Amino acid sequence: MNIKVCRNYDEMSEKAARMICAVMTLKPDCTLGLATGSTPVGMYKRLIAMYESGELDFSRVRSYNLDEYYPIKPTDPQSYRYFMNVNLFDHVNIDRANTHVPNGEAADPDAECRAYDEEVSRAGIDIQVLGIGRNGHIGFNEPSDRLTAATHLTALSESTIEANSRFFASPEEVPHHALTMGLAPIMKSKRIIILVSGKDKHDALSALLSGVIDTSVPATVLNMHPDVTVICDEAAYNG
Ligand code: F6R
């Protein structure tokens, strides 16, 4: 596992954007695995700036997002589809048909998850961007004594509902379920970058860096992947 400790959030965001830029430059028709949440917002801002300056071209890029609340409409401002539109897709020349977020309105969520897995597997993710939950989740693969390989419908943990309530008017409004890419498709990505910012992620980051694989900190499975770069800030690293 490569570790890059950055001075602060801005430097972390810049480094992450540079890594995506390198992949897109080498392979203009690459497939990106994308995350939502507060951590990658700075990276998306830099990617938009690189597009505006002519450094990046998204016209042949495909993307697959990690997760979506369930049930939720794509037009709901709290949905991850909406988040991606506002934070990246609306500002770059990506073909909207080439962007994929699990369908939070699927009548049959299991079928939706199976189809998503098949598509991701066919596309092959060149670089997967991950954040990490305070509880060590990646995507919405929550701590448990059993982890699920395939993309699946999951109940969000109390800790995740509480952490995500900052985006909602009240904790009662946070959806209790989500569709999440499972650990298998995440681990099949050719390269993974995981962004970690802030003191409150220190324990999860320490567990990840300990090299011990522990299902109560799902991110620790990344220790089995051959090409993971942890990009963190000093606050997360030092605690
Ligand atoms: C989001 C996702 C989650 C977040 C994690 C951290 O698509 O998959 O695992 O990366 O909950 O969220 P923030 O960045 O808001 O702390």
JSON list of N, CA and C and ligand atoms in Angstrom, two decimals, residues 34-40 65-68 80 129-135 137-141 160 163-164 166-167 180 195 197 200-201, ligand 1:
[
{"chain": "A", "resi": 34, "resn": "LEU", "atom": "N", "xyz": [-16.36, 6.05, -8.88]},
{"chain": "A", "resi": 34, "resn": "LEU", "atom": "CA", "xyz": [-16.47, 7.33, -8.15]},
{"chain": "A", "resi": 34, "resn": "LEU", "atom": "C", "xyz": [-17.21, 7.20, -6.83]},
{"chain": "A", "resi": 35, "resn": "ALA", "atom": "N", "xyz": [-16.89, 8.12, -5.94]},
{"chain": "A", "resi": 35, "resn": "ALA", "atom": "CA", "xyz": [-17.50, 8.15, -4.60]},
{"chain": "A", "resi": 35, "resn": "ALA", "atom": "C", "xyz": [-18.18, 9.49, -4.37]},
{"chain": "A", "resi": 36, "resn": "THR", "atom": "N", "xyz": [-19.10, 9.51, -3.44]},
{"chain": "A", "resi": 36, "resn": "THR", "atom": "CA", "xyz": [-19.74, 10.77, -3.03]},
{"chain": "A", "resi": 36, "resn": "THR", "atom": "C", "xyz": [-19.26, 11.11, -1.61]},
{"chain": "A", "resi": 37, "resn": "GLY", "atom": "N", "xyz": [-20.03, 11.91, -0.89]},
{"chain": "A", "resi": 37, "resn": "GLY", "atom": "CA", "xyz": [-19.62, 12.31, 0.46]},
{"chain": "A", "resi": 37, "resn": "GLY", "atom": "C", "xyz": [-18.80, 13.59, 0.39]},
{"chain": "A", "resi": 38, "resn": "SER", "atom": "N", "xyz": [-18.41, 14.10, 1.56]},
{"chain": "A", "resi": 38, "resn": "SER", "atom": "CA", "xyz": [-17.72, 15.40, 1.57]},
{"chain": "A", "resi": 38, "resn": "SER", "atom": "C", "xyz": [-16.27, 15.27, 1.13]},
{"chain": "A", "resi": 39, "resn": "THR", "atom": "N", "xyz": [-15.65, 14.13, 1.35]},
{"chain": "A", "resi": 39, "resn": "THR", "atom": "CA", "xyz": [-14.20, 14.02, 1.10]},
{"chain": "A", "resi": 39, "resn": "THR", "atom": "C", "xyz": [-13.80, 14.30, -0.35]},
{"chain": "A", "resi": 40, "resn": "PRO", "atom": "N", "xyz": [-14.45, 13.73, -1.37]},
{"chain": "A", "resi": 40, "resn": "PRO", "atom": "CA", "xyz": [-13.94, 13.95, -2.74]},
{"chain": "A", "resi": 40, "resn": "PRO", "atom": "C", "xyz": [-14.36, 15.27, -3.39]},
{"chain": "A", "resi": 65, "resn": "ASN", "atom": "N", "xyz": [-20.58, 4.77, -10.00]},
{"chain": "A", "resi": 65, "resn": "ASN", "atom": "CA", "xyz": [-20.52, 5.18, -8.60]},
{"chain": "A", "resi": 65, "resn": "ASN", "atom": "C", "xyz": [-20.68, 4.00, -7.66]},
{"chain": "A", "resi": 66, "resn": "LEU", "atom": "N", "xyz": [-20.16, 4.20, -6.48]},
{"chain": "A", "resi": 66, "resn": "LEU", "atom": "CA", "xyz": [-20.16, 3.13, -5.49]},
{"chain": "A", "resi": 66, "resn": "LEU", "atom": "C", "xyz": [-21.53, 2.79, -4.95]},
{"chain": "A", "resi": 67, "resn": "ASP", "atom": "N", "xyz": [-22.37, 3.82, -4.76]},
{"chain": "A", "resi": 67, "resn": "ASP", "atom": "CA", "xyz": [-23.57, 3.55, -3.98]},
{"chain": "A", "resi": 67, "resn": "ASP", "atom": "C", "xyz": [-24.66, 4.59, -4.20]},
{"chain": "A", "resi": 68, "resn": "GLU", "atom": "N", "xyz": [-25.82, 4.26, -3.72]},
{"chain": "A", "resi": 68, "resn": "GLU", "atom": "CA", "xyz": [-26.98, 5.17, -3.78]},
{"chain": "A", "resi": 68, "resn": "GLU", "atom": "C", "xyz": [-27.91, 4.79, -2.62]},
{"chain": "A", "resi": 80, "resn": "TYR", "atom": "N", "xyz": [-27.42, 10.41, -4.44]},
{"chain": "A", "resi": 80, "resn": "TYR", "atom": "CA", "xyz": [-26.03, 10.45, -4.90]},
{"chain": "A", "resi": 80, "resn": "TYR", "atom": "C", "xyz": [-25.96, 10.75, -6.39]},
{"chain": "A", "resi": 129, "resn": "VAL", "atom": "N", "xyz": [-12.06, 5.53, -6.85]},
{"chain": "A", "resi": 129, "resn": "VAL", "atom": "CA", "xyz": [-11.89, 6.50, -5.77]},
{"chain": "A", "resi": 129, "resn": "VAL", "atom": "C", "xyz": [-12.74, 6.05, -4.58]},
{"chain": "A", "resi": 130, "resn": "LEU", "atom": "N", "xyz": [-12.14, 6.01, -3.41]},
{"chain": "A", "resi": 130, "resn": "LEU", "atom": "CA", "xyz": [-12.90, 5.66, -2.20]},
{"chain": "A", "resi": 130, "resn": "LEU", "atom": "C", "xyz": [-12.73, 6.75, -1.15]},
{"chain": "A", "resi": 131, "resn": "GLY", "atom": "N", "xyz": [-13.77, 6.94, -0.34]},
{"chain": "A", "resi": 131, "resn": "GLY", "atom": "CA", "xyz": [-13.64, 7.63, 0.94]},
{"chain": "A", "resi": 131, "resn": "GLY", "atom": "C", "xyz": [-13.69, 6.54, 1.99]},
{"chain": "A", "resi": 132, "resn": "ILE", "atom": "N", "xyz": [-13.71, 6.92, 3.23]},
{"chain": "A", "resi": 132, "resn": "ILE", "atom": "CA", "xyz": [-13.82, 5.91, 4.30]},
{"chain": "A", "resi": 132, "resn": "ILE", "atom": "C", "xyz": [-14.74, 6.47, 5.38]},
{"chain": "A", "resi": 133, "resn": "GLY", "atom": "N", "xyz": [-15.60, 5.62, 5.91]},
{"chain": "A", "resi": 133, "resn": "GLY", "atom": "CA", "xyz": [-16.46, 6.06, 7.00]},
{"chain": "A", "resi": 133, "resn": "GLY", "atom": "C", "xyz": [-15.65, 6.09, 8.31]},
{"chain": "A", "resi": 134, "resn": "ARG", "atom": "N", "xyz": [-16.16, 6.83, 9.28]},
{"chain": "A", "resi": 134, "resn": "ARG", "atom": "CA", "xyz": [-15.50, 6.83, 10.60]},
{"chain": "A", "resi": 134, "resn": "ARG", "atom": "C", "xyz": [-15.44, 5.44, 11.17]},
{"chain": "A", "resi": 135, "resn": "ASN", "atom": "N", "xyz": [-16.42, 4.62, 10.76]},
{"chain": "A", "resi": 135, "resn": "ASN", "atom": "CA", "xyz": [-16.45, 3.24, 11.25]},
{"chain": "A", "resi": 135, "resn": "ASN", "atom": "C", "xyz": [-15.68, 2.28, 10.33]},
{"chain": "A", "resi": 137, "resn": "HIS", "atom": "N", "xyz": [-16.14, 1.90, 7.03]},
{"chain": "A", "resi": 137, "resn": "HIS", "atom": "CA", "xyz": [-16.83, 1.37, 5.83]},
{"chain": "A", "resi": 137, "resn": "HIS", "atom": "C", "xyz": [-16.21, 1.92, 4.55]},
{"chain": "A", "resi": 138, "resn": "ILE", "atom": "N", "xyz": [-16.32, 1.15, 3.47]},
{"chain": "A", "resi": 138, "resn": "ILE", "atom": "CA", "xyz": [-16.01, 1.65, 2.13]},
{"chain": "A", "resi": 138, "resn": "ILE", "atom": "C", "xyz": [-17.24, 1.34, 1.28]},
{"chain": "A", "resi": 139, "resn": "GLY", "atom": "N", "xyz": [-17.60, 2.28, 0.37]},
{"chain": "A", "resi": 139, "resn": "GLY", "atom": "CA", "xyz": [-18.95, 2.20, -0.18]},
{"chain": "A", "resi": 139, "resn": "GLY", "atom": "C", "xyz": [-19.84, 2.19, 1.06]},
{"chain": "A", "resi": 140, "resn": "PHE", "atom": "N", "xyz": [-20.89, 1.37, 1.03]},
{"chain": "A", "resi": 140, "resn": "PHE", "atom": "CA", "xyz": [-21.65, 1.18, 2.28]},
{"chain": "A", "resi": 140, "resn": "PHE", "atom": "C", "xyz": [-21.49, -0.25, 2.76]},
{"chain": "A", "resi": 141, "resn": "ASN", "atom": "N", "xyz": [-20.29, -0.77, 2.63]},
{"chain": "A", "resi": 141, "resn": "ASN", "atom": "CA", "xyz": [-19.96, -2.07, 3.22]},
{"chain": "A", "resi": 141, "resn": "ASN", "atom": "C", "xyz": [-19.67, -1.80, 4.69]},
{"chain": "A", "resi": 160, "resn": "THR", "atom": "N", "xyz": [-23.31, 5.38, 10.62]},
{"chain": "A", "resi": 160, "resn": "THR", "atom": "CA", "xyz": [-23.37, 6.02, 9.29]},
{"chain": "A", "resi": 160, "resn": "THR", "atom": "C", "xyz": [-24.57, 6.96, 9.21]},
{"chain": "A", "resi": 163, "resn": "ALA", "atom": "N", "xyz": [-23.55, 9.98, 11.07]},
{"chain": "A", "resi": 163, "resn": "ALA", "atom": "CA", "xyz": [-22.54, 10.78, 10.34]},
{"chain": "A", "resi": 163, "resn": "ALA", "atom": "C", "xyz": [-23.18, 11.50, 9.16]},
{"chain": "A", "resi": 164, "resn": "ASN", "atom": "N", "xyz": [-24.10, 10.83, 8.45]},
{"chain": "A", "resi": 164, "resn": "ASN", "atom": "CA", "xyz": [-24.68, 11.44, 7.24]},
{"chain": "A", "resi": 164, "resn": "ASN", "atom": "C", "xyz": [-25.82, 12.39, 7.55]},
{"chain": "A", "resi": 166, "resn": "ARG", "atom": "N", "xyz": [-25.67, 15.06, 8.90]},
{"chain": "A", "resi": 166, "resn": "ARG", "atom": "CA", "xyz": [-25.24, 16.45, 8.69]},
{"chain": "A", "resi": 166, "resn": "ARG", "atom": "C", "xyz": [-25.70, 16.99, 7.34]},
{"chain": "A", "resi": 167, "resn": "PHE", "atom": "N", "xyz": [-26.01, 16.11, 6.40]},
{"chain": "A", "resi": 167, "resn": "PHE", "atom": "CA", "xyz": [-26.47, 16.56, 5.08]},
{"chain": "A", "resi": 167, "resn": "PHE", "atom": "C", "xyz": [-27.99, 16.72, 5.03]},
{"chain": "A", "resi": 180, "resn": "THR", "atom": "N", "xyz": [-25.16, -0.78, -2.47]},
{"chain": "A", "resi": 180, "resn": "THR", "atom": "CA", "xyz": [-23.72, -0.52, -2.49]},
{"chain": "A", "resi": 180, "resn": "THR", "atom": "C", "xyz": [-22.97, -1.55, -3.31]},
{"chain": "A", "resi": 195, "resn": "LEU", "atom": "N", "xyz": [-9.18, 8.30, -0.13]},
{"chain": "A", "resi": 195, "resn": "LEU", "atom": "CA", "xyz": [-8.95, 9.65, 0.41]},
{"chain": "A", "resi": 195, "resn": "LEU", "atom": "C", "xyz": [-9.44, 9.69, 1.85]},
{"chain": "A", "resi": 197, "resn": "SER", "atom": "N", "xyz": [-9.56, 12.28, 5.21]},
{"chain": "A", "resi": 197, "resn": "SER", "atom": "CA", "xyz": [-9.31, 13.63, 5.72]},
{"chain": "A", "resi": 197, "resn": "SER", "atom": "C", "xyz": [-9.96, 13.82, 7.09]},
{"chain": "A", "resi": 200, "resn": "ASP", "atom": "N", "xyz": [-11.33, 12.86, 12.75]},
{"chain": "A", "resi": 200, "resn": "ASP", "atom": "CA", "xyz": [-12.33, 11.84, 13.09]},
{"chain": "A", "resi": 200, "resn": "ASP", "atom": "C", "xyz": [-12.19, 10.55, 12.25]},
{"chain": "A", "resi": 201, "resn": "LYS", "atom": "N", "xyz": [-11.29, 10.58, 11.26]},
{"chain": "A", "resi": 201, "resn": "LYS", "atom": "CA", "xyz": [-11.03, 9.37, 10.48]},
{"chain": "A", "resi": 201, "resn": "LYS", "atom": "C", "xyz": [-9.76, 8.66, 10.95]},
{"chain": "B", "resi": 1, "resn": "F6R", "atom": "C1", "xyz": [-19.79, 7.51, -0.61]},
{"chain": "B", "resi": 1, "resn": "F6R", "atom": "C2", "xyz": [-19.28, 6.35, 0.10]},
{"chain": "B", "resi": 1, "resn": "F6R", "atom": "C3", "xyz": [-18.94, 6.39, 1.53]},
{"chain": "B", "resi": 1, "resn": "F6R", "atom": "C4", "xyz": [-18.14, 7.66, 1.93]},
{"chain": "B", "resi": 1, "resn": "F6R", "atom": "C5", "xyz": [-17.87, 7.65, 3.43]},
{"chain": "B", "resi": 1, "resn": "F6R", "atom": "C6", "xyz": [-17.13, 8.91, 3.86]},
{"chain": "B", "resi": 1, "resn": "F6R", "atom": "O1", "xyz": [-20.07, 7.20, -1.96]},
{"chain": "B", "resi": 1, "resn": "F6R", "atom": "O2", "xyz": [-19.19, 5.33, -0.50]},
{"chain": "B", "resi": 1, "resn": "F6R", "atom": "O3", "xyz": [-18.18, 5.26, 1.87]},
{"chain": "B", "resi": 1, "resn": "F6R", "atom": "O4", "xyz": [-16.95, 7.69, 1.22]},
{"chain": "B", "resi": 1, "resn": "F6R", "atom": "O5", "xyz": [-19.07, 7.55, 4.14]},
{"chain": "B", "resi": 1, "resn": "F6R", "atom": "O6", "xyz": [-17.98, 10.01, 3.71]},
{"chain": "B", "resi": 1, "resn": "F6R", "atom": "P1", "xyz": [-17.44, 11.50, 3.91]},
{"chain": "B", "resi": 1, "resn": "F6R", "atom": "O7", "xyz": [-16.49, 11.74, 2.80]},
{"chain": "B", "resi": 1, "resn": "F6R", "atom": "O8", "xyz": [-18.67, 12.35, 3.78]},
{"chain": "B", "resi": 1, "resn": "F6R", "atom": "O9", "xyz": [-16.81, 11.53, 5.24]}
]
